[in-house]
Coordinates of C-alpha atoms in Angstrom, one line a residue:
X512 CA 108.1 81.7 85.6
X513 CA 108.8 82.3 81.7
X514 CA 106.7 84.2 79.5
X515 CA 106.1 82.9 76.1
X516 CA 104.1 85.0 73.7
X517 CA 102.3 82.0 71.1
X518 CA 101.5 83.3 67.7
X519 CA 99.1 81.4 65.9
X520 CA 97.0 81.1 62.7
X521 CA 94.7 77.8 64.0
X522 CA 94.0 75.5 67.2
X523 CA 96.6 74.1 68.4
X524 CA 96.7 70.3 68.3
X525 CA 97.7 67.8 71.6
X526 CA 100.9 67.2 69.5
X527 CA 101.9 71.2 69.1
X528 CA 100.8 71.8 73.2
X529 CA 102.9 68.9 74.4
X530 CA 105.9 70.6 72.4
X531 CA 105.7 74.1 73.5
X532 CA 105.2 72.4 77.1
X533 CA 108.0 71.0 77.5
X534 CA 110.4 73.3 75.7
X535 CA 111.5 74.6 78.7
X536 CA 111.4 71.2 81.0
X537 CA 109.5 71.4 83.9
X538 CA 110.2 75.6 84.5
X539 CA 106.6 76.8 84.9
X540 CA 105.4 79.1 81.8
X541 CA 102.7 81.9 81.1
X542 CA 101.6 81.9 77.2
X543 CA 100.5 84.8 76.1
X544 CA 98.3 83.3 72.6
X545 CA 97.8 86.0 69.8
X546 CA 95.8 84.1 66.8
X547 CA 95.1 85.5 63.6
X548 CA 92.6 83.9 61.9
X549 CA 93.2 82.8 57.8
X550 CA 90.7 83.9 55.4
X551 CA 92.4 87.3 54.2
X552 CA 92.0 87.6 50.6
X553 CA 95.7 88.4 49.9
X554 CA 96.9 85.2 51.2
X555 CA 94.7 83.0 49.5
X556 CA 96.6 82.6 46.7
X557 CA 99.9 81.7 48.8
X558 CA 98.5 79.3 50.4
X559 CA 97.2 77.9 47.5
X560 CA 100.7 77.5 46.5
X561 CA 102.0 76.4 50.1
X562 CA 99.1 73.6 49.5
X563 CA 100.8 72.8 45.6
X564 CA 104.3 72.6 47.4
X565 CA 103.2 70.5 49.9
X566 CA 101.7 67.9 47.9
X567 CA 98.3 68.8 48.7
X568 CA 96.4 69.4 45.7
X569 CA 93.1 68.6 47.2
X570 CA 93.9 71.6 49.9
X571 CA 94.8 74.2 47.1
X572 CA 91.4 73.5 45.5
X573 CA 89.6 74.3 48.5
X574 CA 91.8 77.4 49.5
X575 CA 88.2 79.3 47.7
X576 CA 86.1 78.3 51.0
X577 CA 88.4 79.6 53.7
X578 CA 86.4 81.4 56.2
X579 CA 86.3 85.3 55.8
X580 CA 85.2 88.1 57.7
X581 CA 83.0 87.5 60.5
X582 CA 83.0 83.5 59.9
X583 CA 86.4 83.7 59.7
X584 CA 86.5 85.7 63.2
X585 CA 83.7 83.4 65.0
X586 CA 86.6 80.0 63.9
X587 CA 89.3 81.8 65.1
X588 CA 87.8 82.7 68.5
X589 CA 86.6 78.9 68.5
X590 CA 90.2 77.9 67.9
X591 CA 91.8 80.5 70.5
X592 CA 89.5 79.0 73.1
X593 CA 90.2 75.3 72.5
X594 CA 94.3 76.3 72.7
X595 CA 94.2 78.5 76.0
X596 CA 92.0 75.4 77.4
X597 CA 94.7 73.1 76.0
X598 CA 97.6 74.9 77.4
X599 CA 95.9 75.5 81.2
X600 CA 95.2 71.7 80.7
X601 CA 99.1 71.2 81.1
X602 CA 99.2 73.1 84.5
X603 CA 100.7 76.5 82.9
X604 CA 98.6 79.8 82.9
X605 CA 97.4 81.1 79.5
X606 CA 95.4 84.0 78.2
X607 CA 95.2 85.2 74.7
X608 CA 93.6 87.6 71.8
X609 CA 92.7 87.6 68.6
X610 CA 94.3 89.6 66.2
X611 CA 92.5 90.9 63.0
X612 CA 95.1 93.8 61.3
X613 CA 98.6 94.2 61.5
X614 CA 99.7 91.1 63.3
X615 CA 103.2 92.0 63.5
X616 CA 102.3 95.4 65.2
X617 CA 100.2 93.2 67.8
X618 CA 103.0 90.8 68.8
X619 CA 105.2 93.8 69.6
X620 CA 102.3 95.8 71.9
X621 CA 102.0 92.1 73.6
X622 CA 105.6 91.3 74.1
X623 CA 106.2 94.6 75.4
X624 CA 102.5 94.4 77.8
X625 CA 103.8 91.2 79.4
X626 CA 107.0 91.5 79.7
X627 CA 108.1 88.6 77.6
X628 CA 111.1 86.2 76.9
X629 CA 110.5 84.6 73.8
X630 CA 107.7 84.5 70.9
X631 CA 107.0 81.4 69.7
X632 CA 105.7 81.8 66.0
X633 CA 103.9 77.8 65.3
X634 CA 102.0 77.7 62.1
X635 CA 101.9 75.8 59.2
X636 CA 104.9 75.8 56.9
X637 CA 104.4 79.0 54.1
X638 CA 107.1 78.3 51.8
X639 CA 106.4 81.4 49.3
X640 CA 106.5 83.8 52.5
X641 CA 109.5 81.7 54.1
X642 CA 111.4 82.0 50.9
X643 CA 111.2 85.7 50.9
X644 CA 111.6 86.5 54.6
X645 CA 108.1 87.3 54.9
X646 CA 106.8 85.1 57.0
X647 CA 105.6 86.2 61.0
X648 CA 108.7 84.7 62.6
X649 CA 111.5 86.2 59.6
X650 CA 110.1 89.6 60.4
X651 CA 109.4 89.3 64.4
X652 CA 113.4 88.9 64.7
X653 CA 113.8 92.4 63.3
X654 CA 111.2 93.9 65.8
X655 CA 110.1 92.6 69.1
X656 CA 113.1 92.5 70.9
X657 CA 113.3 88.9 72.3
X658 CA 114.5 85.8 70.7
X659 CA 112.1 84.6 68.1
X660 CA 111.3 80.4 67.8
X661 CA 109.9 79.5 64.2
X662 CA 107.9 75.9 64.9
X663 CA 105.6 74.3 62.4
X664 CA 102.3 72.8 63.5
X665 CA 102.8 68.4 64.1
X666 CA 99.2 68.0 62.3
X667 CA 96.7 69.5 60.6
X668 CA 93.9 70.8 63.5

């Protein structure tokens, strides 16, 4: 079986499980799901200009009602449990946390917990981030141990 640790930032749509699904054929996987939750105040504003880059001037308007704190937590435990459901859905085992502070610190305790052979980072594109190497995936390489895939989500959730 392969072990896959998913790091995401939202629910994962039928389009983004049927790609990490299949990215190893038909070899059995375990995902091991960490999702952070947006809504931190430091990223509003590059995402605002992700939104700007992207075309999407109606998104960077709204970037001011993005969940925080505890609302923020209650959607991204809504959005971890629709994803694991999704993934066991396909026939492959999944479990998964959420992930509050330090998410790169998180990836590493999990990658080391279970053992893994490969993160996954899926999210949205972050250009700003991307552009300086500071995006989950650019920084993961330097850290976890195990090769690092960089996807971006098929669809908005």
């Amino acid at each position: 079986m392969f072990t896959s640790v998913l790091m995401i930032e939202k629910a994962l749509t039928s389009a983004d499980v049927e790609f990490v699904t299949t990215l190893h054929g038909d070899e059995p996987v375990s995902f091991h799901v960490l999702l952070q939750p947006r809504g931190e105040q430091a990223d509003r504003l590059l995402r605002a200009i992700d939104d700007v880059a992207l075309g999407e001037l109606d998104e960077a308007v709204r970037e001011g009602g993005t969940p925080e704190g505890e609302e923020a937590r209650s959607t991204g435990e809504r959005a971890l449990a629709v994803s694991l459901q999704a993934l066991r859905a396909t026939g492959d085992t999944a479990d998964g946390r959420l992930i509050e502070h330090h998410p790169l610190d998180a990836l590493k305790a999990m990658v080391e917990e279970v053992g893994a052979d490969e993160v996954i980072v899926l999210t949205d594109p972050h250009y700003v981030e991307e552009f300086f190497h500071r995006d989950w995936a650019s920084r993961a390489r330097h850290k976890v141990g195990v090769p690092v895939l960089k996807l971006f989500s098929h669809s908005k959730a």
